[in-house]
XYZ file of C-alpha atoms in Angstrom:
640
model
C -134.309 234.778 -93.515
C -136.623 231.786 -93.707
C -138.541 230.228 -90.830
C -136.052 227.389 -90.361
C -133.163 229.822 -89.980
C -135.103 231.889 -87.463
C -136.068 228.831 -85.456
C -132.479 227.611 -85.573
C -131.151 230.837 -84.079
C -133.839 231.514 -81.533
C -135.962 229.527 -79.086
C -138.532 229.956 -76.364
C -135.755 229.425 -73.802
C -133.898 232.440 -75.184
C -137.087 234.503 -75.033
C -137.637 233.378 -71.442
C -134.162 234.605 -70.570
C -134.434 237.830 -72.578
C -137.739 238.958 -71.064
C -137.192 237.339 -67.642
C -140.644 235.787 -67.566
C -139.574 232.914 -65.316
C -138.106 235.366 -62.816
C -141.010 237.800 -62.405
C -143.876 235.564 -63.492
C -144.096 233.717 -60.148
C -145.033 230.556 -62.034
C -148.222 232.141 -63.394
C -146.797 233.213 -66.760
C -144.709 231.251 -69.242
C -144.036 230.786 -72.960
C -145.612 227.993 -75.000
C -143.865 225.745 -77.496
C -145.544 227.807 -80.214
C -144.044 231.055 -78.911
C -147.026 232.631 -77.154
C -147.348 233.876 -73.584
C -149.392 231.561 -71.370
C -151.193 232.252 -68.107
C -151.699 229.445 -65.624
C -153.204 229.827 -62.115
C -152.304 226.229 -61.266
C -148.513 226.126 -61.186
C -148.400 222.359 -60.741
C -150.588 221.533 -63.740
C -149.341 222.736 -67.139
C -152.515 221.529 -68.873
C -154.500 224.428 -67.407
C -152.367 227.065 -69.167
C -154.134 229.377 -71.625
C -152.596 231.510 -74.373
C -153.133 235.252 -74.038
C -153.385 235.443 -77.833
C -156.303 232.988 -77.720
C -158.008 235.201 -75.160
C -157.446 238.247 -77.381
C -159.079 236.396 -80.283
C -162.038 235.509 -78.087
C -162.402 239.089 -76.928
C -162.339 240.440 -80.461
C -164.835 237.845 -81.650
C -167.192 239.218 -79.007
C -166.855 242.770 -80.279
C -164.298 244.246 -77.866
C -160.948 245.585 -78.946
C -157.645 246.609 -77.473
C -156.421 248.163 -75.325
C -157.961 245.837 -72.787
C -157.236 245.104 -69.145
C -157.474 241.412 -68.352
C -158.271 240.366 -64.796
C -157.685 236.730 -63.906
C -159.950 235.606 -61.076
C -157.877 232.504 -60.394
C -154.680 234.479 -59.893
C -156.284 236.621 -57.215
C -157.634 233.497 -55.523
C -154.206 231.868 -55.746
C -152.361 234.849 -54.251
C -154.748 235.120 -51.289
C -154.365 231.397 -50.633
C -150.596 231.565 -51.008
C -150.215 234.357 -48.455
C -152.543 232.799 -45.895
C -151.110 229.309 -46.273
C -147.548 230.623 -46.031
C -148.332 232.254 -42.675
C -150.131 229.112 -41.489
C -147.142 226.944 -42.385
C -144.706 229.306 -40.672
C -146.842 229.407 -37.501
C -147.204 225.645 -37.453
C -143.481 225.095 -37.973
C -142.472 227.552 -35.232
C -145.286 226.539 -32.841
C -146.865 229.972 -32.852
C -149.969 230.066 -30.651
C -151.783 232.924 -32.364
C -153.389 233.223 -35.795
C -152.952 235.172 -38.999
C -155.569 237.526 -40.409
C -154.844 239.242 -43.679
C -156.637 242.417 -44.699
C -156.769 243.938 -48.161
C -156.294 247.745 -48.324
C -159.039 248.970 -50.625
C -156.889 251.910 -51.783
C -154.618 249.518 -53.705
C -157.387 248.869 -56.221
C -160.841 250.188 -55.321
C -162.704 248.737 -58.296
C -165.847 247.034 -57.022
C -165.166 243.775 -58.824
C -161.679 243.570 -57.285
C -162.833 244.218 -53.705
C -165.790 241.884 -54.120
C -163.579 239.045 -55.318
C -161.075 239.618 -52.504
C -163.870 239.141 -49.953
C -165.208 236.139 -51.866
C -161.909 234.276 -52.226
C -160.650 235.399 -48.810
C -163.676 234.254 -46.825
C -162.329 230.786 -46.134
C -159.296 232.424 -44.487
C -161.285 235.212 -42.775
C -159.355 237.655 -44.954
C -160.675 241.138 -44.241
C -160.441 244.704 -45.506
C -158.605 247.893 -44.582
C -160.196 251.273 -45.255
C -158.755 254.764 -45.102
C -161.793 256.915 -45.768
C -165.521 257.115 -45.195
C -166.221 256.112 -48.795
C -164.025 253.034 -48.471
C -165.737 252.048 -45.204
C -169.146 252.309 -46.853
C -167.877 250.169 -49.739
C -166.398 247.600 -47.346
C -169.612 247.237 -45.324
C -171.563 246.502 -48.502
C -169.254 243.602 -49.439
C -167.737 242.115 -46.263
C -170.022 239.428 -44.856
C -167.545 237.453 -42.756
C -167.786 238.612 -39.140
C -164.567 236.774 -38.248
C -162.589 238.914 -40.691
C -160.929 242.114 -39.507
C -162.131 245.504 -40.714
C -159.318 247.989 -40.050
C -160.202 251.691 -40.117
C -157.170 253.863 -40.804
C -156.998 257.453 -41.980
C -158.538 260.697 -40.779
C -161.952 260.070 -39.225
C -164.855 262.450 -38.736
C -167.929 261.873 -36.579
C -169.898 260.244 -39.397
C -167.030 257.844 -40.151
C -166.761 256.850 -36.477
C -170.507 256.404 -36.033
C -170.638 254.091 -39.022
C -167.767 252.016 -37.622
C -169.435 251.807 -34.226
C -172.635 250.587 -35.825
C -170.531 247.962 -37.591
C -169.200 246.828 -34.200
C -172.753 246.647 -32.914
C -173.683 244.451 -35.886
C -170.908 242.010 -35.016
C -168.022 243.151 -37.214
C -164.460 243.040 -35.894
C -164.064 246.699 -36.732
C -160.992 248.484 -35.331
C -160.468 252.245 -35.102
C -156.758 252.914 -35.522
C -155.831 256.207 -33.841
C -153.647 258.091 -36.317
C -153.442 261.512 -34.630
C -153.759 262.452 -30.918
C -157.074 264.314 -31.095
C -158.865 261.404 -32.751
C -159.112 259.352 -29.577
C -161.336 261.905 -27.843
C -163.824 261.839 -30.709
C -163.932 258.024 -30.741
C -164.607 257.939 -26.988
C -167.239 260.689 -27.259
C -169.169 258.960 -30.038
C -168.920 255.536 -28.369
C -170.507 256.965 -25.227
C -173.184 258.757 -27.235
C -174.125 255.567 -29.120
C -173.557 253.178 -26.228
C -171.131 250.999 -28.209
C -167.709 250.007 -26.917
C -165.112 250.529 -29.654
C -162.239 248.291 -30.648
C -159.321 250.707 -30.527
C -155.903 250.460 -32.113
C -152.908 252.777 -32.061
C -150.694 253.509 -35.046
C -147.164 253.928 -33.765
C -144.348 255.866 -35.423
C -141.350 253.577 -35.446
C -137.765 254.747 -35.562
C -137.192 252.018 -38.145
C -137.303 253.064 -41.786
C -137.187 251.124 -45.038
C -135.574 251.817 -48.375
C -137.471 252.268 -51.629
C -139.916 254.795 -53.058
C -142.171 254.832 -49.992
C -139.533 255.109 -47.258
C -141.202 258.212 -45.798
C -144.171 256.072 -44.708
C -142.126 255.037 -41.696
C -139.780 256.778 -39.281
C -140.151 259.695 -36.899
C -141.229 262.097 -39.660
C -144.017 259.948 -41.090
C -147.286 261.864 -41.519
C -149.611 259.572 -39.560
C -149.191 257.792 -36.264
C -148.373 258.557 -32.644
C -144.888 258.857 -31.245
C -144.125 256.917 -28.068
C -144.974 259.855 -25.808
C -148.346 260.316 -27.490
C -148.983 256.576 -27.284
C -148.466 256.636 -23.517
C -150.771 259.656 -23.263
C -153.425 257.688 -25.160
C -153.048 254.799 -22.718
C -153.448 257.183 -19.772
C -156.495 258.811 -21.361
C -158.160 255.435 -21.895
C -157.340 254.368 -18.336
C -158.726 257.603 -16.899
C -161.966 257.006 -18.814
C -162.193 253.332 -17.804
C -161.725 252.319 -21.452
C -158.251 250.785 -21.431
C -159.882 247.406 -22.053
C -160.867 248.735 -25.520
C -157.237 249.024 -26.628
C -156.713 245.820 -28.594
C -154.472 246.530 -31.580
C -151.085 248.035 -32.386
C -150.427 249.111 -35.945
C -147.545 250.536 -37.935
C -146.868 251.038 -41.634
C -143.297 250.979 -42.928
C -143.994 251.405 -46.650
C -145.694 249.942 -49.676
C -142.825 248.084 -51.369
C -140.043 247.099 -48.988
C -137.244 245.383 -50.911
C -134.988 244.418 -48.005
C -136.023 241.762 -45.482
C -133.706 243.264 -42.839
C -135.832 246.429 -42.761
C -138.964 244.336 -42.293
C -137.468 242.315 -39.462
C -136.105 245.407 -37.722
C -139.535 247.067 -37.759
C -141.290 243.934 -36.470
C -138.869 243.665 -33.551
C -139.393 247.303 -32.574
C -143.188 247.167 -32.941
C -143.440 243.925 -30.970
C -141.464 245.510 -28.139
C -144.005 248.352 -28.071
C -146.808 245.773 -28.121
C -145.315 243.960 -25.123
C -145.054 247.238 -23.200
C -148.704 248.066 -23.911
C -149.651 244.692 -22.475
C -147.628 245.565 -19.356
C -149.590 248.828 -19.128
C -152.757 246.743 -18.732
C -154.208 246.869 -22.250
C -155.624 243.504 -23.363
C -154.275 243.920 -26.918
C -154.476 240.706 -28.992
C -153.808 242.089 -32.499
C -150.511 243.206 -34.040
C -151.034 244.903 -37.412
C -147.770 245.120 -39.357
C -149.248 247.184 -42.184
C -148.172 246.755 -45.785
C -144.746 246.370 -47.292
C -144.626 242.864 -48.748
C -142.940 243.648 -52.060
C -143.532 242.390 -55.567
C -140.492 241.326 -57.578
C -141.274 243.392 -60.667
C -137.930 242.843 -62.377
C -137.304 239.280 -61.222
C -133.823 240.086 -59.898
C -134.520 238.892 -56.325
C -132.470 241.806 -54.967
C -133.023 244.779 -52.660
C -133.532 247.048 -55.675
C -136.569 249.331 -55.307
C -138.745 247.271 -57.639
C -137.641 243.866 -56.440
C -137.229 242.043 -53.119
C -134.454 239.943 -51.659
C -136.805 237.463 -49.987
C -139.645 235.076 -50.793
C -143.150 235.219 -49.365
C -142.329 232.153 -47.268
C -139.241 233.876 -45.837
C -141.279 237.000 -45.141
C -143.831 235.019 -43.124
C -141.244 232.996 -41.215
C -139.152 236.036 -40.329
C -142.191 237.905 -39.014
C -143.421 235.031 -36.870
C -139.951 234.316 -35.532
C -139.322 237.996 -34.728
C -142.610 238.341 -32.826
C -141.908 235.217 -30.796
C -138.354 236.320 -29.982
C -139.698 239.413 -28.222
C -142.824 238.021 -26.568
C -141.767 234.569 -25.406
C -139.146 235.661 -22.824
C -141.840 237.724 -21.062
C -144.548 235.066 -21.505
C -146.735 237.527 -23.409
C -149.487 235.661 -25.311
C -149.008 235.520 -29.058
C -151.275 238.019 -30.826
C -153.231 237.668 -34.022
C -150.788 238.869 -36.683
C -152.410 241.145 -39.245
C -150.792 242.323 -42.478
C -152.164 244.753 -45.031
C -150.528 243.144 -48.053
C -152.403 244.725 -50.935
C -149.738 245.000 -53.612
C -148.746 241.350 -53.625
C -152.417 240.323 -53.438
C -153.564 242.031 -56.629
C -150.464 242.867 -58.711
C -150.463 239.576 -60.656
C -154.230 239.740 -61.105
C -154.238 242.212 -64.025
C -152.463 242.400 -67.394
C -152.723 245.336 -69.801
C -152.830 244.292 -73.461
C -152.426 246.614 -76.447
C -151.447 246.532 -80.093
C -148.725 248.370 -81.992
C -150.034 250.911 -84.485
C -146.878 252.159 -86.183
C -143.075 252.019 -85.966
C -140.581 254.782 -86.653
C -137.106 253.574 -87.591
C -134.150 255.904 -87.854
C -132.540 254.024 -90.738
C -135.579 254.929 -92.825
C -133.602 258.077 -93.716
C -132.052 255.979 -96.468
C -128.515 255.549 -97.799
C -126.332 258.529 -98.613
C -125.404 259.075 -102.299
C -121.995 258.092 -103.670
C -121.053 261.661 -104.548
C -122.243 265.221 -103.967
C -123.200 268.086 -106.222
C -120.580 270.804 -106.687
C -122.951 273.317 -105.098
C -123.086 271.408 -101.784
C -121.900 273.507 -98.850
C -118.539 272.800 -97.221
C -119.978 271.651 -93.896
C -122.258 269.106 -95.558
C -119.248 267.893 -97.586
C -117.296 267.461 -94.358
C -120.150 265.452 -92.855
C -120.278 263.357 -96.019
C -116.538 262.606 -95.701
C -117.030 261.461 -92.099
C -119.662 259.007 -93.309
C -117.405 257.775 -96.106
C -114.259 257.281 -94.013
C -115.752 255.772 -90.857
C -114.172 252.524 -89.631
C -113.728 250.559 -86.437
C -110.522 252.377 -85.471
C -111.850 255.908 -85.736
C -115.429 255.676 -84.461
C -114.813 258.028 -81.512
C -113.270 260.655 -83.801
C -116.061 260.250 -86.339
C -118.673 260.538 -83.607
C -117.206 263.831 -82.385
C -116.901 265.192 -85.928
C -120.458 264.169 -86.818
C -121.881 266.025 -83.827
C -119.805 269.099 -84.604
C -120.775 269.303 -88.280
C -124.422 268.548 -87.562
C -124.613 271.459 -85.121
C -122.819 273.748 -87.571
C -125.266 272.848 -90.338
C -128.256 273.469 -88.079
C -126.850 276.871 -87.197
C -126.404 277.637 -90.892
C -130.048 276.792 -91.492
C -131.158 279.123 -88.716
C -129.306 281.984 -90.430
C -130.697 281.177 -93.883
C -127.413 279.979 -95.409
C -128.775 276.581 -96.481
C -132.223 275.419 -97.595
C -134.629 273.088 -95.833
C -133.866 270.428 -98.460
C -130.142 270.712 -97.743
C -130.802 270.492 -94.021
C -132.872 267.319 -94.558
C -130.092 265.812 -96.688
C -127.519 266.477 -93.947
C -129.755 264.801 -91.357
C -129.825 261.644 -93.491
C -126.045 261.575 -93.595
C -125.767 262.191 -89.840
C -128.097 259.352 -88.870
C -126.333 257.008 -91.271
C -123.115 257.809 -89.416
C -124.722 257.109 -86.034
C -126.110 253.783 -87.298
C -122.697 252.772 -88.627
C -121.008 253.725 -85.367
C -123.497 251.612 -83.405
C -122.737 248.603 -85.627
C -118.966 249.047 -85.383
C -119.149 249.544 -81.624
C -120.598 246.051 -81.195
C -117.364 244.596 -82.588
C -115.206 246.280 -79.931
C -114.251 244.657 -76.658
C -114.115 248.011 -74.894
C -116.179 250.792 -76.391
C -115.484 254.496 -75.697
C -117.536 255.898 -72.766
C -119.224 258.482 -75.006
C -120.716 255.672 -77.084
C -122.178 253.573 -74.266
C -125.756 254.700 -74.915
C -125.570 255.250 -78.649
C -128.044 252.426 -79.307
C -130.667 254.447 -77.451
C -130.244 257.306 -79.892
C -131.219 255.053 -82.792
C -133.866 252.996 -81.011
C -137.102 252.481 -82.881
C -140.253 254.112 -81.583
C -143.173 251.684 -81.360
C -146.402 253.676 -81.239
C -148.911 251.694 -79.211
C -152.656 251.869 -78.647
C -152.865 252.914 -74.996
C -152.267 255.820 -72.605
C -149.440 255.667 -70.078
C -151.241 258.248 -67.940
C -154.495 256.290 -67.818
C -153.348 252.677 -67.538
C -149.879 252.659 -65.930
C -149.504 256.111 -64.336
C -146.766 254.988 -61.934
C -144.517 254.374 -64.946
C -144.718 258.101 -65.656
C -145.029 259.511 -62.140
C -142.426 257.568 -60.148
C -140.507 255.613 -62.816
C -142.117 252.360 -61.701
C -140.875 249.391 -63.704
C -143.316 246.811 -65.015
C -142.500 243.693 -67.040
C -143.347 244.350 -70.698
C -143.000 241.854 -73.522
C -144.536 240.620 -76.787
C -147.364 238.142 -76.383
C -146.442 236.090 -79.455
C -143.708 235.415 -82.065
C -141.413 234.352 -79.219
C -139.730 231.664 -81.314
C -138.399 234.464 -83.549
C -135.346 236.600 -82.938
C -136.448 240.118 -81.872
C -134.183 242.229 -84.092
C -135.307 245.710 -83.110
C -134.454 247.745 -80.001
C -137.342 250.027 -79.180
C -138.928 252.494 -76.833
C -142.694 252.541 -76.467
C -144.814 255.601 -77.151
C -148.520 255.885 -76.360
C -151.091 257.844 -78.380
C -151.470 260.859 -76.083
C -149.254 263.179 -78.171
C -147.325 264.043 -75.010
C -143.543 263.823 -74.763
C -143.971 262.088 -71.376
C -146.308 259.499 -72.883
C -143.583 256.954 -73.375
C -141.810 254.046 -71.700
C -138.037 254.056 -72.032
C -137.043 252.149 -68.881
C -137.418 248.376 -68.837
C -136.650 245.599 -66.378
C -133.281 243.888 -66.409
C -131.676 241.434 -64.003
C -128.586 243.566 -63.459
C -129.691 247.115 -64.235
C -132.426 249.064 -66.005
C -132.573 248.764 -69.789
C -133.422 251.820 -71.872
C -134.710 249.843 -74.849
C -136.889 246.760 -75.261
C -136.100 244.073 -77.872
C -139.090 243.684 -80.194
C -139.930 242.076 -83.523
C -140.341 243.694 -86.916
C -143.949 244.344 -87.866
C -145.308 242.024 -90.535
C -147.428 243.790 -93.118
C -150.932 244.175 -91.683
C -150.545 241.550 -88.958
C -151.251 242.781 -85.438
C -148.321 242.863 -83.043
C -149.480 242.624 -79.440
C -147.657 243.560 -76.249
C -148.521 243.044 -72.604
C -147.695 244.984 -69.438
C -147.771 242.613 -66.472
C -148.247 242.981 -62.697
C -150.406 246.105 -63.049
C -153.169 245.106 -60.612
C -151.950 247.346 -57.775
C -152.644 251.098 -57.735
C -152.711 251.672 -61.516
C -156.449 251.657 -62.253
C -157.668 254.322 -59.858
C -154.545 256.485 -60.145
C -155.045 256.860 -63.895
C -156.050 260.253 -65.261
C -157.812 261.553 -68.369
C -154.771 262.977 -70.137
C -155.891 263.959 -73.651
C -159.293 262.567 -72.600
C -158.311 258.938 -73.007
C -160.623 257.091 -70.615
C -160.806 253.718 -68.947
C -159.946 250.787 -71.191
C -162.148 247.793 -71.802
C -161.917 245.363 -68.879
C -162.476 241.632 -69.185
C -162.485 239.186 -66.272
C -161.347 235.680 -67.074
C -161.792 232.438 -65.179
C -159.514 229.582 -66.237
C -161.068 226.159 -65.835
C -159.289 222.970 -64.674
C -159.477 221.494 -68.183
C -157.573 224.433 -69.720
C -160.627 226.173 -71.137
C -161.570 229.656 -70.011
C -164.703 231.722 -69.471
C -165.118 235.452 -69.891
C -167.113 236.033 -66.726
C -167.470 239.786 -66.911
C -167.006 242.494 -69.525
C -166.862 246.203 -68.764
C -166.813 248.433 -71.801
C -164.264 251.215 -71.667
C -165.251 254.861 -71.592
C -166.839 256.372 -74.648
C -165.925 259.853 -75.840
C -169.206 261.105 -74.384
C -168.305 259.547 -71.017
C -164.958 261.290 -70.689
C -166.356 264.593 -71.901
C -169.007 264.427 -69.186
C -166.220 263.864 -66.596
C -164.822 267.289 -67.492
C -168.218 269.030 -67.344
C -169.237 268.875 -70.993
C -172.847 267.925 -71.705
C -172.845 265.546 -74.712
C -176.544 266.159 -75.441
C -176.013 269.911 -75.473
C -172.910 269.470 -77.643
C -174.946 267.476 -80.149
C -177.592 270.210 -80.323
C -174.964 272.926 -80.757
C -173.123 271.073 -83.491
C -176.393 270.313 -85.302
C -177.110 274.047 -85.294
C -173.638 274.739 -86.692
C -174.149 272.146 -89.433
C -177.566 273.593 -90.338
C -176.029 277.058 -90.582
C -173.510 275.609 -93.059
C -176.446 274.269 -95.121
C -178.056 277.724 -95.184
C -174.776 279.286 -96.282
C -174.492 276.794 -99.135
C -171.280 275.255 -97.843
C -172.770 271.760 -97.521
C -175.907 270.013 -98.750
C -178.655 268.559 -96.565
C -177.306 265.111 -97.462
C -173.839 266.234 -96.371
C -175.309 267.335 -93.048
C -176.763 263.872 -92.526
C -173.349 262.250 -93.017
C -171.580 264.822 -90.854
C -174.029 264.387 -87.988
C -173.763 260.620 -88.275
C -169.955 260.875 -87.948
C -170.242 263.268 -84.995
C -172.664 261.020 -83.099
C -170.552 257.962 -83.874
C -167.539 259.802 -82.498
C -169.353 260.648 -79.277
C -170.364 257.043 -78.765
C -167.028 255.551 -79.803
C -164.081 254.201 -77.803
C -161.534 256.866 -76.833
C -158.683 254.713 -78.178
C -157.700 253.834 -81.731
C -160.421 251.745 -83.377
C -159.888 249.514 -86.384
């Protein structure tokens, strides 16, 4: 097929529909007229769009290779602005008298560059940080300069944690201790008296409301952290008895990380606001209502209440929250609080894109065509399988499918008992897979295919072996079946003829991706293009900025990838503002308690012993040691 024919049958519009880029891309990602994926932080100005393939070329010219994680500074800036401005617009429209203060939960992506840029871009909105551990608090205090921003301290707190937070209050930070368990309040009061610093205290409440999705156990009566209503009242009484009720200023709850249904969000806000109003009646000054996380990311672009989508926009989310708070507080003339949300996922998800290249493809039709006739010595079962292949047609595909499975299993059993040779077994496998391929082709011509054949395309899907580790770079894909948008970065004016699953290079059966986004369901294969000779074929996994980097593990000792931060300029040019080289082999070995220097000494001794034994020459030893040292210093991924 020549280029004109390909272009005549396919277009960028068809690629946009096939991969859903307009649905999940939030206006940041699109396809160019030349068939390449573009990134654009300025949705209103198409001239600022940059091709990801151009960025890959620039990275390689500078000596870095794939896999690489791209971070786009402008996208993070844009998402922070979008969230804050959406709340401001909703409050202005509904005449809300309070303010909005966003906080970024460091746990969503703890990388220093990410947290630093959140504080930098969020400063004009007084966008703060949420911490859940002592280490995160120490990190936050080193980066957060804005004293108007909130610093929310969640999680289990020891004396050292509390002291550090109290010192932060003394220095002028709006640092809040959120009481997660009953006994924590006593320690906060004890340390505040010892240091002579009045704390800003919040209570995390367990709501009866629950949300659907993967993280539904974050809310409800059985959630791990938080006080039930009885414990909350006890906390109020304790503070009053110690003349510290004036320190209670914040109510917090957390419904979940990715809440797909807006009704669940609204229900929780109504319940929490009622609790807030009652705390005000109890005499607490309050002033802050922290709704936790939950603002979902539409990973599949379906705009539904599916686990990895959401049936609302950010603007609707903000308006519904503001309206719900007002509906509870206004009848009792309770002053409007500062609304706080801990929206980490939607803040950083779009920020990062994982890029990798395809190394090899396995196709099932590579088994080749069956011969026209068989030798007289061929066993009866293989002859029967051969006849199935020969007589298959559109009318008998179900029968042929059943027969093919039966004869294949019989032949395998014969091999186990030594009745046929390995060569005969291999020949029968060729015939079997030819039958399956033919059935898949004939099935496409049917209006209603037999139920047994619904997933037959999956059985013959190509395997695209790709230069990355699922466990290191997108662990949620493996651990909780998280869906991420995945697509080719180029050749998008060409018809993608192959249906594929993606395998990584970890040599683990779980190191694969065989679930892909779809508007109406989950696809088990991804349409991809044929490889062209030695040309690189590049894929991207999008919306990976939340949770993936620090959850990654060292499966098969594949370490962190190269990371490149990109700033896109108003004229459409871009700057690589920061490069972080991925882990070397020596790095990952040191993480698991190997000492690379000691290893080098030991291997040198082994090589010298081989010289003494006459197995290798001194010159051989030089080359071997050079290769060993190069390996230690090299990238853990496939290098060209």
